[in-house]
Tab-separated table of C-alpha atoms in Angstrom:
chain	number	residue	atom	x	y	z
A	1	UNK	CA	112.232	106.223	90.865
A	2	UNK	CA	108.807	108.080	91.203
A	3	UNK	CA	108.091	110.703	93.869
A	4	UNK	CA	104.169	110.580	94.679
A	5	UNK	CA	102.447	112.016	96.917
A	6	UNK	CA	99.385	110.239	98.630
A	7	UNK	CA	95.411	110.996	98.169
A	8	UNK	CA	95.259	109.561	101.685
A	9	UNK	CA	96.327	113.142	102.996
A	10	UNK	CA	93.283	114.506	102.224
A	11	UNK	CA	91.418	111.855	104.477
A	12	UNK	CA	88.926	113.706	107.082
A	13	UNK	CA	88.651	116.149	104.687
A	14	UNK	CA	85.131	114.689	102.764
A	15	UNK	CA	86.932	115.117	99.245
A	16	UNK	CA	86.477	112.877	96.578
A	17	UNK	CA	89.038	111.034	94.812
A	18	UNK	CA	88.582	114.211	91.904
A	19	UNK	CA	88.460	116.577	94.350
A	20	UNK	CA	91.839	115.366	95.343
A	21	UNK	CA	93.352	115.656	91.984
A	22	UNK	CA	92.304	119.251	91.005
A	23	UNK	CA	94.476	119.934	94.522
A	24	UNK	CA	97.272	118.243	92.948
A	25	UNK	CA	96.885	119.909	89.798
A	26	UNK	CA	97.956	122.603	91.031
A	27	UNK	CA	101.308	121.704	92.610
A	28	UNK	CA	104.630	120.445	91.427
A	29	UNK	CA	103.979	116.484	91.840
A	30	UNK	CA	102.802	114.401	88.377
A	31	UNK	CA	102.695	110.964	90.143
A	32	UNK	CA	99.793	109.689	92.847
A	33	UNK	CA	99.470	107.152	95.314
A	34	UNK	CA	96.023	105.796	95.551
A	35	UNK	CA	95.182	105.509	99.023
A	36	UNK	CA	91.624	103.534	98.499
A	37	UNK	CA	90.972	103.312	101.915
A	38	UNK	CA	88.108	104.235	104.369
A	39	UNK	CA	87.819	107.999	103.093
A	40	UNK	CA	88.297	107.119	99.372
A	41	UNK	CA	85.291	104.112	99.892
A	42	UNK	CA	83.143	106.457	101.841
A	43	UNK	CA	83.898	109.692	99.494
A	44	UNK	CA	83.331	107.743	96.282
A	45	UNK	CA	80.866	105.045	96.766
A	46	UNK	CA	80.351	104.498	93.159
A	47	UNK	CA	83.669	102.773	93.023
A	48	UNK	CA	82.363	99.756	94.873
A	49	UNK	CA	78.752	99.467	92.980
A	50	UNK	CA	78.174	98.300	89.528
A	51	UNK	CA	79.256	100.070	87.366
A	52	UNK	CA	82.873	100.870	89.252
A	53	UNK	CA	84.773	100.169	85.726
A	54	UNK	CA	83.503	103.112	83.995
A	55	UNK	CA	83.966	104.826	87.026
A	56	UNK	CA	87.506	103.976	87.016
A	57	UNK	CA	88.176	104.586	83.428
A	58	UNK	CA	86.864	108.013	83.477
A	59	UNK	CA	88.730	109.152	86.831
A	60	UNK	CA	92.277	108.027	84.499
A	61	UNK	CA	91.146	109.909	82.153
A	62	UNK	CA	90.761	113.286	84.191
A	63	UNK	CA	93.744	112.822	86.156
A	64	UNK	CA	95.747	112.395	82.672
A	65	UNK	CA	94.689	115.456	81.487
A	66	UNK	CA	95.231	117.065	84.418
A	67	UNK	CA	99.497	115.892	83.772
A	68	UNK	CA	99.028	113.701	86.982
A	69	UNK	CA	99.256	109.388	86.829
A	70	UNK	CA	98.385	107.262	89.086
A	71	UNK	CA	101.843	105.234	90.027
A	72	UNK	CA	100.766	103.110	93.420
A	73	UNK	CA	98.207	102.591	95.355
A	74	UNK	CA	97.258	101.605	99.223
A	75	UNK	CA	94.351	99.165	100.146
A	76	UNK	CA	91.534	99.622	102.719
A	77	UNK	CA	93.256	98.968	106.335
A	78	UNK	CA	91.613	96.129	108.182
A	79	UNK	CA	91.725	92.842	110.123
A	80	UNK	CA	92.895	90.546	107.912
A	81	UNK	CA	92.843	87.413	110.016
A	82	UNK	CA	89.735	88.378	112.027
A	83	UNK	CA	86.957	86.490	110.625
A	84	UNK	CA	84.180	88.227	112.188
A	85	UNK	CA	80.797	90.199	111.115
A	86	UNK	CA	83.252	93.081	109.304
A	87	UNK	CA	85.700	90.645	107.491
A	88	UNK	CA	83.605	89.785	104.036
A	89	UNK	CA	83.306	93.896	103.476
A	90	UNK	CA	87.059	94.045	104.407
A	91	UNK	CA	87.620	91.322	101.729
A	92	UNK	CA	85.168	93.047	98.612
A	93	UNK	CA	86.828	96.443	99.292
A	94	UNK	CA	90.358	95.075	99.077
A	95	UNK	CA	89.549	92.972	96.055
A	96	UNK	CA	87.886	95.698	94.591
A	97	UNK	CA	91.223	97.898	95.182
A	98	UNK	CA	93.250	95.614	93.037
A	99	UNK	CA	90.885	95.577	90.252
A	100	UNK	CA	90.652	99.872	90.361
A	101	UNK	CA	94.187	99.812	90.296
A	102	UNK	CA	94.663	97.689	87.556
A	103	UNK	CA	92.295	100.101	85.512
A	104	UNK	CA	94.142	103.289	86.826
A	105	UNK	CA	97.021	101.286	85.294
A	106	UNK	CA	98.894	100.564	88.943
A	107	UNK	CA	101.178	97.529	89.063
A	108	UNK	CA	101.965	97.988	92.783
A	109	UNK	CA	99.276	97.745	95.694
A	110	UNK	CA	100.290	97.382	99.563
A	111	UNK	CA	97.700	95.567	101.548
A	112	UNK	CA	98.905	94.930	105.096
A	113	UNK	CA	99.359	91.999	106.642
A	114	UNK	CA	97.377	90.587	109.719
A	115	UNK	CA	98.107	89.819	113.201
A	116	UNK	CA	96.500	88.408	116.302
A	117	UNK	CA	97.125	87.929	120.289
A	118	UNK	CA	98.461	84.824	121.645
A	119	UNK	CA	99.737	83.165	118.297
A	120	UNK	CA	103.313	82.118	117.419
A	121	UNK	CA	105.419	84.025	114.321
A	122	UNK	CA	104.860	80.706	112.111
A	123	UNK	CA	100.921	80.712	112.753
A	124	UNK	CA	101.450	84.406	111.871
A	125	UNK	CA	102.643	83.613	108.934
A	126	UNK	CA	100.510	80.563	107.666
A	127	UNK	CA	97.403	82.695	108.659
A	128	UNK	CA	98.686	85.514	106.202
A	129	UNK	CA	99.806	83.114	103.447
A	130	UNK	CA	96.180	82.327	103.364
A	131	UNK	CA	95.012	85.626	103.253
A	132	UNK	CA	97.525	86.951	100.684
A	133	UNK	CA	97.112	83.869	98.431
A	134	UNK	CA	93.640	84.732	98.042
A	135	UNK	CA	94.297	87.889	96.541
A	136	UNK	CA	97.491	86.623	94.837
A	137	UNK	CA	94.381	84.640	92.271
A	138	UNK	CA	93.091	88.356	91.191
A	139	UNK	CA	96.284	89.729	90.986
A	140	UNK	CA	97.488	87.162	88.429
A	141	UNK	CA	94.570	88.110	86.236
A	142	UNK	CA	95.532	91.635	86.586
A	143	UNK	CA	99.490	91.292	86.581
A	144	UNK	CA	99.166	93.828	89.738
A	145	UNK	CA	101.893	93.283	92.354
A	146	UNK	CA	100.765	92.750	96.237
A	147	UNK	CA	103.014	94.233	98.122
A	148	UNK	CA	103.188	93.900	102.486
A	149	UNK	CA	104.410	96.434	104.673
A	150	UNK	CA	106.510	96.553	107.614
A	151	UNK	CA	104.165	97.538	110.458
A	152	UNK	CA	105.008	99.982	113.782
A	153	UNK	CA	107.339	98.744	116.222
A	154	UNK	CA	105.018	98.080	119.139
A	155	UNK	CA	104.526	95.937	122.290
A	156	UNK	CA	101.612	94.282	123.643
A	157	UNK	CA	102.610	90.971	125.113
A	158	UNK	CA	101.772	88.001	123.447
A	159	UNK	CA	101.024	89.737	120.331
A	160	UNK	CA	103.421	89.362	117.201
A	161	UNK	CA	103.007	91.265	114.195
A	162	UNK	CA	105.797	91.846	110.855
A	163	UNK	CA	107.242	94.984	111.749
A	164	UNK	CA	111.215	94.680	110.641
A	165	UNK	CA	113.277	94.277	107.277
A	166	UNK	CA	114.255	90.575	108.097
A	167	UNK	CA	110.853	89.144	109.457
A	168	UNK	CA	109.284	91.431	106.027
A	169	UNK	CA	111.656	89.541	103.758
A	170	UNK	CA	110.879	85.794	105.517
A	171	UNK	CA	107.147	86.675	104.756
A	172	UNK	CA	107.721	87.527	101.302
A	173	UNK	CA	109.875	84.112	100.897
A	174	UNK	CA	107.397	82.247	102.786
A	175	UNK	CA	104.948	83.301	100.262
A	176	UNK	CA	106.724	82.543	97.805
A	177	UNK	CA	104.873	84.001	94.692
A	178	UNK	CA	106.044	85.683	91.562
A	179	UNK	CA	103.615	88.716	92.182
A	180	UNK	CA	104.412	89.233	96.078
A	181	UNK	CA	106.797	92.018	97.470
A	182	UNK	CA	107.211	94.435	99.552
A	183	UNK	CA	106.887	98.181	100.636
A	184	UNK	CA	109.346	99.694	103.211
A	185	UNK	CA	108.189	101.925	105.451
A	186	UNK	CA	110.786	105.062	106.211
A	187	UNK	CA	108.679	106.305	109.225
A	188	UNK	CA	107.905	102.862	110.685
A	189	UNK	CA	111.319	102.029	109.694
A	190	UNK	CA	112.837	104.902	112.212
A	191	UNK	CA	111.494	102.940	115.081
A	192	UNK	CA	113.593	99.704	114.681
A	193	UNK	CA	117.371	99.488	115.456
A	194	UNK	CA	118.582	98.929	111.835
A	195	UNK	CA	119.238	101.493	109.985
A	196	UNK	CA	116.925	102.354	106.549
A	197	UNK	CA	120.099	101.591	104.313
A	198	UNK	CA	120.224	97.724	106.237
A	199	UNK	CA	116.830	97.414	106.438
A	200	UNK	CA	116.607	97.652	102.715
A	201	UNK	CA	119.687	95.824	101.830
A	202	UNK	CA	118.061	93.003	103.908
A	203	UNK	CA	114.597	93.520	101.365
A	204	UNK	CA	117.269	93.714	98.301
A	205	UNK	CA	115.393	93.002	94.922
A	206	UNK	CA	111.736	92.418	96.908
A	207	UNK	CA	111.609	96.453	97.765
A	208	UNK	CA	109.144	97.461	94.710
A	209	UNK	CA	108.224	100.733	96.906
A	210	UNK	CA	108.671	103.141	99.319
A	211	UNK	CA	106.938	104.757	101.752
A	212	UNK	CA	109.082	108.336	102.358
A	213	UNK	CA	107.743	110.016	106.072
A	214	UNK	CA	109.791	113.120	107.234
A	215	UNK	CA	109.869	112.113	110.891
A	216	UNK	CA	112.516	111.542	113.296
């Protein structure tokens, strides 16, 4: 196993993504996860125009010879199965995370899944298969792993979204693809009444990653 530390801790802090890694330069960790999410898209706009490969390439190279690699990464947050005037941006920034991860060398990326009011656990799900299968096409070309993660536990009536091990492990089935996993969640994790060892004894071989939060 890893241990990385996020760029997404920075976020609020109007740092670019290089910024980010002279900070980590300069402590003990040697492995990053790539949050590419609002701040990192705002921050470093260059990544997301043409041009975004060489980009890419040369941000590898400086955090390699800074004796920090890039090990995971996290995809812009969004509404996944909300097709209204935001959801084509949503879409090109989450593609575009796959294929900067790819370059930064990344097999695993978590995009969230999607939920809505007033829809049953198996629309849920078909509604996500669709979404996820859509990125499942670039990451075959890129042999990058999607990986969901297991939401909050939360209540608003009529609303269902994946937030335990076993519901996180019938998505991945129901799925069903070579390249589709998941990420558990410690500090989501703490809010459901299985324990983190059962929770990922339920995931068993589908738990590709980790998400550590030192919370109660």
């Amino acid at each position: 196993m890893k241990l990385a530390t996020t760029t997404s801790n920075f976020n609020g802090y109007n740092l670019s993504i290089k910024q980010v890694v002279d900070i980590y330069a300069k402590t003990n960790f040697k492995y990053i996860d790539c949050g590419i999410e609002e701040d990192f898209i705002q921050n470093n706009p260059a990544f997301f125009q043409s041009g975004w490969e060489n980009e890419t390439k040369k941000l590898l190279e400086y955090a390699n010879k800074k004796g920090l690699f890039f090990v995971q990464a996290h995809s812009p947050m969004g509404k996944p199965l909300v097709k209204d005037e935001h959801y084509e941006m949503f879409l090109f920034t989450t593609k575009r995370s796959i294929e900067i991860s790819a370059l930064l060398g990344i097999k695993n990326i978590v995009v969230h899944s999607g939920y809505l009011p007033n829809i049953s656990k198996q629309e849920c799900f078909e509604k996500n298969k669709k979404f996820y299968e859509e990125l499942l096409i670039l990451a075959e070309k890129y042999s990058v792993n999607i990986l969901t993660e297991n939401f909050n536990k939360m209540c608003i009536n009529g609303t269902y979204w994946v937030d335990s091990a076993k519901d996180e492990k019938e998505l991945v089935e129901y799925v069903n693809h070579p390249l589709f996993h998941a990420c558990w969640d410690t500090g989501h994790g703490n809010l459901q009444e299985t324990t983190q060892f059962e929770a990922l004894n339920i995931l068993g071989k589908d738990a590709y990653a980790l998400h550590v939060q030192d919370n109660f």
